[in-house]
Coordinates of C-alpha atoms and ligand atoms in Angstrom, one line a residue:
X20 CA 206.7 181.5 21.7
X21 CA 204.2 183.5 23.5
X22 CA 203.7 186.8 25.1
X23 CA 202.0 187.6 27.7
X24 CA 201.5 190.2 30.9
X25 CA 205.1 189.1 32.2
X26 CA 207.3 188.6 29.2
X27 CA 207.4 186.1 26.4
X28 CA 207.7 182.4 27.2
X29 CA 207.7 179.0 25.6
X30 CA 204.1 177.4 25.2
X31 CA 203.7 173.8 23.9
X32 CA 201.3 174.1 21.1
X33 CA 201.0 170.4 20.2
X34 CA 197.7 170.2 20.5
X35 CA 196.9 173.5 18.2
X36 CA 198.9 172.0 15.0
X37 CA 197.0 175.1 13.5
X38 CA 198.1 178.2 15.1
X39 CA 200.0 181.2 13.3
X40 CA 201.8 184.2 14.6
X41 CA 199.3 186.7 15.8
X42 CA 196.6 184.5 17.4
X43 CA 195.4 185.0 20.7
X44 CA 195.5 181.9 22.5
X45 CA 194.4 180.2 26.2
X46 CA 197.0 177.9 27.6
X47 CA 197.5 176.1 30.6
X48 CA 200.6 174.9 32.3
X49 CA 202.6 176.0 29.3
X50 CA 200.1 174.1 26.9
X51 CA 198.2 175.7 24.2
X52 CA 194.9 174.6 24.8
X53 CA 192.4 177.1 22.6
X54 CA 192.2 180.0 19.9
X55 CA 189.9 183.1 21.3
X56 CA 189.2 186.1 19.7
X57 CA 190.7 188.8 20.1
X58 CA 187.8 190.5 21.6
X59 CA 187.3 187.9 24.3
X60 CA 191.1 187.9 24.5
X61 CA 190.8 191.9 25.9
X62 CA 187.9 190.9 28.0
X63 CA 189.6 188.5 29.6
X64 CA 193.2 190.6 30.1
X65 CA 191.4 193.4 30.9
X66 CA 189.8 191.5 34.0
X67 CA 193.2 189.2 35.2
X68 CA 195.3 192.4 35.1
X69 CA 195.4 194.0 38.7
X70 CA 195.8 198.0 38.3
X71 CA 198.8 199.4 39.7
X72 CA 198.3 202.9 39.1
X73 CA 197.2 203.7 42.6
X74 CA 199.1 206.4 43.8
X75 CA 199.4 205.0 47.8
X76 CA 201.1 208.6 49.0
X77 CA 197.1 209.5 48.9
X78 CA 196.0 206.1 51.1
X79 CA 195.0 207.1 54.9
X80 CA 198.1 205.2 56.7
X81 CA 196.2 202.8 58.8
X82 CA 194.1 201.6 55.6
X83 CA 197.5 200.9 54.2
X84 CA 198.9 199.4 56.9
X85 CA 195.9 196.9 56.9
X86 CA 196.5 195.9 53.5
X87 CA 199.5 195.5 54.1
X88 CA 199.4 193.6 57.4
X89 CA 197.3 190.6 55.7
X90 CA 200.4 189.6 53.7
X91 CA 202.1 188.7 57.3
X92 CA 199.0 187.6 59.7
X93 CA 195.2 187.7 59.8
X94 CA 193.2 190.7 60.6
X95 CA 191.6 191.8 63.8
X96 CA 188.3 192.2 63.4
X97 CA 188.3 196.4 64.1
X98 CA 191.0 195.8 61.2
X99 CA 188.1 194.1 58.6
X100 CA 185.4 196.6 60.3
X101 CA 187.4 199.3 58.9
X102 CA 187.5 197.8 55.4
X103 CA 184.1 197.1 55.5
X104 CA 183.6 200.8 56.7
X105 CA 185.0 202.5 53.6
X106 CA 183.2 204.8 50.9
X107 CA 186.7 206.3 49.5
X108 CA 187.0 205.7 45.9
X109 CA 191.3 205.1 46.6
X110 CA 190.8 203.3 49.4
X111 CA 188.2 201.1 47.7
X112 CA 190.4 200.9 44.4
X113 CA 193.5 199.8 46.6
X114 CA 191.4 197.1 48.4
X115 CA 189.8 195.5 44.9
X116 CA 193.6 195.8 43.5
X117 CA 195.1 194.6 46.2
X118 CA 193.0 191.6 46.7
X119 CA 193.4 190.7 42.8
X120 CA 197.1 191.0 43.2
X121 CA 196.9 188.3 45.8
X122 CA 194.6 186.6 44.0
X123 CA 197.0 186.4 40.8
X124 CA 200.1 185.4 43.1
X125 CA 198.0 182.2 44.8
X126 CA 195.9 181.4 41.8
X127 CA 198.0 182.4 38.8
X128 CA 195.5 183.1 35.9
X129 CA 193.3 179.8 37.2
X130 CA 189.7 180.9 36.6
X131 CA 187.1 178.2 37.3
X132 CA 183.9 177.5 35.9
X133 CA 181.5 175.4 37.8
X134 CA 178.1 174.5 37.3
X135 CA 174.8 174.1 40.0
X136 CA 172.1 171.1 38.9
X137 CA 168.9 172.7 40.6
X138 CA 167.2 169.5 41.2
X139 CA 164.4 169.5 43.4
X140 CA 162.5 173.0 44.7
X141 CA 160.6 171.1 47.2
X142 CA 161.5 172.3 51.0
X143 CA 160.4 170.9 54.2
X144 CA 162.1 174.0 56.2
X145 CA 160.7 177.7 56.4
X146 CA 163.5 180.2 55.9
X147 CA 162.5 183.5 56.2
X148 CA 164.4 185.0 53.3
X149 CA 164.2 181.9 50.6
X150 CA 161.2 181.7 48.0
X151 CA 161.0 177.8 48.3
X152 CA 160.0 177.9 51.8
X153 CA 157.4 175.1 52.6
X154 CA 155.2 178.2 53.7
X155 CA 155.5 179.3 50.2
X156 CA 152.9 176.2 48.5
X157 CA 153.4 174.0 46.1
X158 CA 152.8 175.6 43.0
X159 CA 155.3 175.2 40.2
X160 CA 157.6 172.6 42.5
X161 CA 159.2 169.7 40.7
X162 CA 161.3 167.2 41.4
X163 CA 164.0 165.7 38.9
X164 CA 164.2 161.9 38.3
X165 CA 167.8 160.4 39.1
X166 CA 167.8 159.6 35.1
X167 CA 167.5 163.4 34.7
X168 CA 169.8 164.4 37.0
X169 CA 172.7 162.5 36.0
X170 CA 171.8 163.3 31.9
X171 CA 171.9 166.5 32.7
X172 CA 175.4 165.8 34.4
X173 CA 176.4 164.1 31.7
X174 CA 175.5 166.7 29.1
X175 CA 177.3 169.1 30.9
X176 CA 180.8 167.2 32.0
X177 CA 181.1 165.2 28.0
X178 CA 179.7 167.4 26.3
X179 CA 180.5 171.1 27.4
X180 CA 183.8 170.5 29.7
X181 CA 182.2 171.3 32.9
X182 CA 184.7 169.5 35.7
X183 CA 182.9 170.6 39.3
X184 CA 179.0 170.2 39.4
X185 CA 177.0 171.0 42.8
X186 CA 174.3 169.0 42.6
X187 CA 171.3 171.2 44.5
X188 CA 167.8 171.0 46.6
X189 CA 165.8 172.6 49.0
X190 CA 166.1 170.0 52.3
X191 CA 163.5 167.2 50.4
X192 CA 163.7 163.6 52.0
X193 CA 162.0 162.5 49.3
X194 CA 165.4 161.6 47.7
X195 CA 166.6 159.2 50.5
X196 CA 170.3 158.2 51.3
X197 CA 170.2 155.8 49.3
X198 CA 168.9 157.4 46.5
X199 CA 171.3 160.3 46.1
X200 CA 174.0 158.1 46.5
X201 CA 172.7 156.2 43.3
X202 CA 172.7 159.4 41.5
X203 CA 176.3 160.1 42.7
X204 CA 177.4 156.0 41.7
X205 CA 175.9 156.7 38.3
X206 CA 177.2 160.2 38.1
X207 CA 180.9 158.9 38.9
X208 CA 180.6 156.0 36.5
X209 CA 180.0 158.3 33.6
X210 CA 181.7 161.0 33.8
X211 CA 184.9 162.8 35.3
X212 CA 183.7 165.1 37.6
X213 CA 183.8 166.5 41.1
X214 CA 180.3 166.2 43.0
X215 CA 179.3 168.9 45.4
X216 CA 176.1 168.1 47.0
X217 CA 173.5 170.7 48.6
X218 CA 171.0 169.0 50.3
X219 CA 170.9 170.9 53.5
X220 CA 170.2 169.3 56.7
X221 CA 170.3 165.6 56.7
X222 CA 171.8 163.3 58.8
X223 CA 175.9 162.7 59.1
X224 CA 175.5 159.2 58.5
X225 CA 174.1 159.9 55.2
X226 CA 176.3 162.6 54.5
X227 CA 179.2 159.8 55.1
X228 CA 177.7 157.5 52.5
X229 CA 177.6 160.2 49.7
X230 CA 181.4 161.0 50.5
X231 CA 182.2 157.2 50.4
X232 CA 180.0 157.1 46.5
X233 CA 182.2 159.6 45.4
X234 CA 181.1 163.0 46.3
X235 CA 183.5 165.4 47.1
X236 CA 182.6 168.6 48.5
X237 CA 179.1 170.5 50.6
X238 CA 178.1 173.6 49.6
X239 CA 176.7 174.3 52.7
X240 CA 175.9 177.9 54.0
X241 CA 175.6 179.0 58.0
X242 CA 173.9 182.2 56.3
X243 CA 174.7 184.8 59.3
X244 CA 177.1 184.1 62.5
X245 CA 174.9 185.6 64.9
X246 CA 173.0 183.1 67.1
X247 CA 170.5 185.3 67.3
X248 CA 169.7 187.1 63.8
X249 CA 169.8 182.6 62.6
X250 CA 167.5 181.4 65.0
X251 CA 165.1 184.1 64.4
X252 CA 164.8 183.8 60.7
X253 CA 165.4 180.0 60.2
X254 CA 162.2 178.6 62.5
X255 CA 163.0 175.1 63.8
X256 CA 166.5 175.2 62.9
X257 CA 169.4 176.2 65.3
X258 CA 172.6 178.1 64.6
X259 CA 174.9 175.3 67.2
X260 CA 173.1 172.7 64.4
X261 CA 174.2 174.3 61.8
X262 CA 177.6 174.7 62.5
X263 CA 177.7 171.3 64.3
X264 CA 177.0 170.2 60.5
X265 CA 179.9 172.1 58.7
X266 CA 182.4 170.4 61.6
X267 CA 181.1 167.2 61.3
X268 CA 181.4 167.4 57.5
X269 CA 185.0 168.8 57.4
X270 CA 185.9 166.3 59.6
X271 CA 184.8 163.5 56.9
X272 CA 187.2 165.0 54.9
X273 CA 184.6 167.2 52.4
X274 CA 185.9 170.2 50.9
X275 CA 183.4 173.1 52.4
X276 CA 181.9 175.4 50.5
X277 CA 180.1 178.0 53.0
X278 CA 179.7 181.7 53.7
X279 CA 177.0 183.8 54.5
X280 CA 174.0 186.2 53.2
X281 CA 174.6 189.4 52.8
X282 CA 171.8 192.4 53.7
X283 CA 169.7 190.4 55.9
X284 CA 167.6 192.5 58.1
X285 CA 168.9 193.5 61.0
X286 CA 172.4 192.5 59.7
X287 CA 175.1 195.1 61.2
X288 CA 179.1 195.9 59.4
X289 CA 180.2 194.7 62.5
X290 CA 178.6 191.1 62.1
X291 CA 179.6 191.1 58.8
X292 CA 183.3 191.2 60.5
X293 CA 181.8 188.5 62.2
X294 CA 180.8 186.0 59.6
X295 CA 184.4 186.9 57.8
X296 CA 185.9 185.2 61.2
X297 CA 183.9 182.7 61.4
X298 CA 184.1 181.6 57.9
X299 CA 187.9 181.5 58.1
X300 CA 188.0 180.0 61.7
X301 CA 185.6 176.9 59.9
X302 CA 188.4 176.3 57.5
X303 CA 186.4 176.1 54.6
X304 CA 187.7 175.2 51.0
X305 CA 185.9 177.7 49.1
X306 CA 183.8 180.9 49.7
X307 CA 180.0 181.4 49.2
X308 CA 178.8 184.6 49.7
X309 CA 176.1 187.2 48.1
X310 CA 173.2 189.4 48.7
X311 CA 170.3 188.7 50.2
X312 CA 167.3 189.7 47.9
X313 CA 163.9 189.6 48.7
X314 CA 161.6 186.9 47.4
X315 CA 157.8 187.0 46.8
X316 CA 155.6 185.6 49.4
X317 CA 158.0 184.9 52.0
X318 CA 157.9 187.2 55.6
X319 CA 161.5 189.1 54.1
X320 CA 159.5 190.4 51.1
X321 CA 159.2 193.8 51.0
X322 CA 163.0 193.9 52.9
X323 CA 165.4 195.9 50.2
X324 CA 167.8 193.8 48.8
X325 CA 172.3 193.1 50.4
X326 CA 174.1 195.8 48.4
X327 CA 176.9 195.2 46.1
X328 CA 179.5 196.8 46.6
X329 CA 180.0 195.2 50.8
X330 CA 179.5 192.3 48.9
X331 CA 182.7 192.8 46.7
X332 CA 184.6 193.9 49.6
X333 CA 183.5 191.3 51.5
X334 CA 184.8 188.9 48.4
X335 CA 187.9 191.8 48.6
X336 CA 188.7 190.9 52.3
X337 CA 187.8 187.1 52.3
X338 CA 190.7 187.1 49.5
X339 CA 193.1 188.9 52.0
X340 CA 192.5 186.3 54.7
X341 CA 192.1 183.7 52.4
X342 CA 194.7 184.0 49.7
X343 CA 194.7 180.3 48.1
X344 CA 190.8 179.6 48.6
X345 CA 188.2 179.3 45.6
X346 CA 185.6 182.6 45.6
X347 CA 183.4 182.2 43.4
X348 CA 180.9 184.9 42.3
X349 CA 177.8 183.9 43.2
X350 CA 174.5 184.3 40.6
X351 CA 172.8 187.0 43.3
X352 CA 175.1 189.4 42.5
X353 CA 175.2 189.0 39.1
X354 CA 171.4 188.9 39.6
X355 CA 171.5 192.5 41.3
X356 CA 174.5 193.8 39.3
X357 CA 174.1 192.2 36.2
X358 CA 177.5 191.5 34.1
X359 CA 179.0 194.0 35.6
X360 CA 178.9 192.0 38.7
X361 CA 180.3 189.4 37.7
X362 CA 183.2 191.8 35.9
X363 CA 183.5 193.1 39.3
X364 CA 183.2 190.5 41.3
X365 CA 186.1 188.5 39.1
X366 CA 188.5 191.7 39.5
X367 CA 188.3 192.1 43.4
X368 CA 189.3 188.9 44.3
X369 CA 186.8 186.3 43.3
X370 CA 188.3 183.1 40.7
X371 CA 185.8 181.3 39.5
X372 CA 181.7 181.6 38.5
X373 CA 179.1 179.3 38.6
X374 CA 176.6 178.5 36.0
X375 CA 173.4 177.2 36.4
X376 CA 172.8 173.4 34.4
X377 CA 169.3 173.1 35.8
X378 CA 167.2 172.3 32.5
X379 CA 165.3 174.8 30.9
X380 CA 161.9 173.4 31.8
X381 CA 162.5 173.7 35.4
X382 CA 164.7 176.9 35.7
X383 CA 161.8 179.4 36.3
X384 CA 160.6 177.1 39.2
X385 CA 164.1 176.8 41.2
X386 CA 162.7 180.5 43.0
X387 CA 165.2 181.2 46.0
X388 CA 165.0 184.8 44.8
X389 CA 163.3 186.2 41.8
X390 CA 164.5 187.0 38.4
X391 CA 168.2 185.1 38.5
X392 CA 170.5 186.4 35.8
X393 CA 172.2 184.8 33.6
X394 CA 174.6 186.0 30.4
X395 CA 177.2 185.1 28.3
X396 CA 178.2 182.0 29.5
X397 CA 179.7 180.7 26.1
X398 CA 182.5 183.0 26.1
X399 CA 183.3 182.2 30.0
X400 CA 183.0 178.5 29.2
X401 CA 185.6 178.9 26.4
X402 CA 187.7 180.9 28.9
X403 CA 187.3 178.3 31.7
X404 CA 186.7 174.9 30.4
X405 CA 189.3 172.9 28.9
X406 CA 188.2 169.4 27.5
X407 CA 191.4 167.7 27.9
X408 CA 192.2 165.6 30.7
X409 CA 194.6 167.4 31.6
X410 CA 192.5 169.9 32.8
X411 CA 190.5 167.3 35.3
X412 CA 194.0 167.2 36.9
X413 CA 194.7 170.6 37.5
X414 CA 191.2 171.1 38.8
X415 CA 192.4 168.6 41.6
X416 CA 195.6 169.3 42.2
X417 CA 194.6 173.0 42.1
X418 CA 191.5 171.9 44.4
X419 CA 193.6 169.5 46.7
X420 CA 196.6 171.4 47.5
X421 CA 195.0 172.9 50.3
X422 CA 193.9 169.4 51.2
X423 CA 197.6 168.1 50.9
X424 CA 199.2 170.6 52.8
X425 CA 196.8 169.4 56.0
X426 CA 197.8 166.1 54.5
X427 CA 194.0 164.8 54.5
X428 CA 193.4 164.3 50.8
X429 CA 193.6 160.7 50.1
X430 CA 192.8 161.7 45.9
X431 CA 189.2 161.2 44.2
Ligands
5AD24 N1 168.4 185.8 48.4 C1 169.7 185.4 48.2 N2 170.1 184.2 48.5 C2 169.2 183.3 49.0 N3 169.3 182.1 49.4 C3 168.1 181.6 49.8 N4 167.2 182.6 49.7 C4 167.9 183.7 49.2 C5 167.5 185.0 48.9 N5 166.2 185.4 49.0 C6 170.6 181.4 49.5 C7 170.9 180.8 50.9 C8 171.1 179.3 50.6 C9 171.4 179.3 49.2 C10 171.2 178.0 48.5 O1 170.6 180.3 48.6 O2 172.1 181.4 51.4 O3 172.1 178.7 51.4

């Protein structure tokens, strides 16, 4: 017997033949599946446990009436501008509590922990804002061999319990077709794991043979919904392209990973409003999102950096539009927020994190942005990855359901 935030239930603890009264335990679908300490254990509560002591008397009426409005449509888009718009400490509280509260009623206590293989820094395009422009030269690049890739896959999956792995690059055709969908064959014959690739812009056609080896999902950004502000920072590249590439993929059947940049120059609330639309009018699986910050030797330099807090209500409102869909929080605003960012980021709506698997060697090269932080992950892999099978399957029924209910998902 168990007790927990909602009462005491039954928990199968067959697979803990040790446990005594007083432990703190993790379980999952009513199976014990790991001690924690206690320490962790108020970490973790302290986080999953949305605040209710807002008094709402004190809420301006139309805020509340927004928040409240998300639980029976979507928003207008003067409706997110005016979340976007707020500085009041209540009004902010109520929004981070209210988007956990949705988040706990879709997602139960479901945290996710996925990790990103960084695996080639070599870029042929020339994005503005991203330190592994080709503009940027060739010092420190590298390139990992598919041996390398999928050992560190490997390590990572049978080893540490990782279940969802985005394999990552800047666009570099020197890993053909044919080649990454090697990596993904051998990936799939080892281990159990979902694949997410981000390889940026390369053809449909290949994109088709990677889903057919056995990858799952794209992590695949459109970075800013204005026409303009795109085509003016991403030289070569057009913004019809690039959303031509997240329909063409969703209509293989990946599960979409996209979002936007947050703090871009010239970047307005409004067209943040904007990308929130157009984020939820692609239909994507699961939410990328964080600040921009500025890299060394690229034209966006001396830029400041996307702030945090519109990224957490952005995260915040994404979770009122999009009550059953994965948010991760991403590493740049853990990068410009440190821990605390991720504690944040987790309690306003956000479900899972993402670790970076890149090997060591390499790590230092991978430079989208400077100084990427990292922390802690032991206790958050304890928290979020279970070595059992049985956690494979709730990944992918957890993952899928969306998929089911627009009865595409054909099971992987
Ligand atoms: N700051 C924050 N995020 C960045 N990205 C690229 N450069 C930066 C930067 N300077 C993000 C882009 C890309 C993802 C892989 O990294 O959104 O899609």
């Amino acid at each position: 017997m168990v007790k927990d935030s909602r009462g005491e239930k039954e928990i199968n603890a067959m697979m803990m033949p040790d446990l005594k009264v007083g432990d703190w335990i993790l379980y999952a679908s009513n199976i014990a599946v790991h001690k924690v300490s206690e320490e962790d254990a108020m970490e973790i509560l302290a986080l999953l446990e949305p605040k209710s002591h807002i008094d709402l008397s004190l809420l301006d009426k139309e805020f509340l009436d927004i928040l409240k409005a998300c639980h029976t449509r979507g928003l207008e888009r003067d409706e997110i501008i005016r979340l976007l718009k707020t500085q009041d400490p209540t009004e902010l509280e109520a929004l981070f509590s209210e988007a956990n509260t949705i988040r706990q009623a879709n997602l139960k206590d479901f945290f996710c922990i996925h990790g990103i293989v960084e695996f080639s820094s070599y870029c042929v395009r020339n994005c503005h804002y991203c330190g592994l422009r080709r503009d940027s030269g060739d010092a420190g690049r590298y390139r990992m061999s598919a041996s390398e890739i999928v050992g560190a896959v490997e390590d990572a999956v049978n080893k540490r319990g990782y279940k969802l792995i985005v394999l990552q690059s800047g666009d570099d055709f020197y890993y053909t077709d044919d080649m990454l969908v090697d990596i993904i064959r051998m990936i799939k014959e080892r281990c159990k794991v979902f694949i997410f690739m981000s390889v940026g812009e390369r053809s449909l056609e290949g994109y088709k043979k990677m889903k057919a080896a056995g990858a799952s999902g794209v992590l695949f950004r459109f970075e800013t919904s204005s026409r303009e502000l795109y085509n003016s920072i991403h030289p070569g590249q057009s913004y019809d392209e690039r959303i031509a590439y997240l329909k063409g993929m969703k209509a293989m059947g990946y599960y979409v990973a996209s979002g936007f940049l947050i703090g871009l120059p010239g970047q307005t609330l409004d067209g943040i409003a904007d990308d929130i639309i157009t984020m939820k009018s692609l239909g994507v699986n699961m939410v990328t999102v964080g600040p921009f910050i500025p890299s060394a030797d690229t034209p966006l330099s001396e830029r400041p950096a996307g702030d945090a807090m519109t990224t957490l209500k952005v995260i915040a409102i994404a979770r009122l539009l999009m009550p059953k869909t994965k948010i991760p929080v991403t590493t740049a605003l853990e990068t410009i927020e440190s821990e605390e960012g991720r504690r944040l980021g987790l309690s306003s709506g956000g479900n899972s994190l993402m670790f970076n698997l890149t090997p060591e060697r390499y790590r230092d090269f991978y430079r989208i942005y400077p100084n990427k932080y990292h922390g802690k992950e032991e206790m958050w892999e304890k928290y979020g990855l279970f070595k059992e099978a049985l956690s494979y399957k709730m990944l992918e029924k957890k993952m899928f359901e969306v998929f089911e209910e627009e009865g595409k998902y054909s099971g992987r």
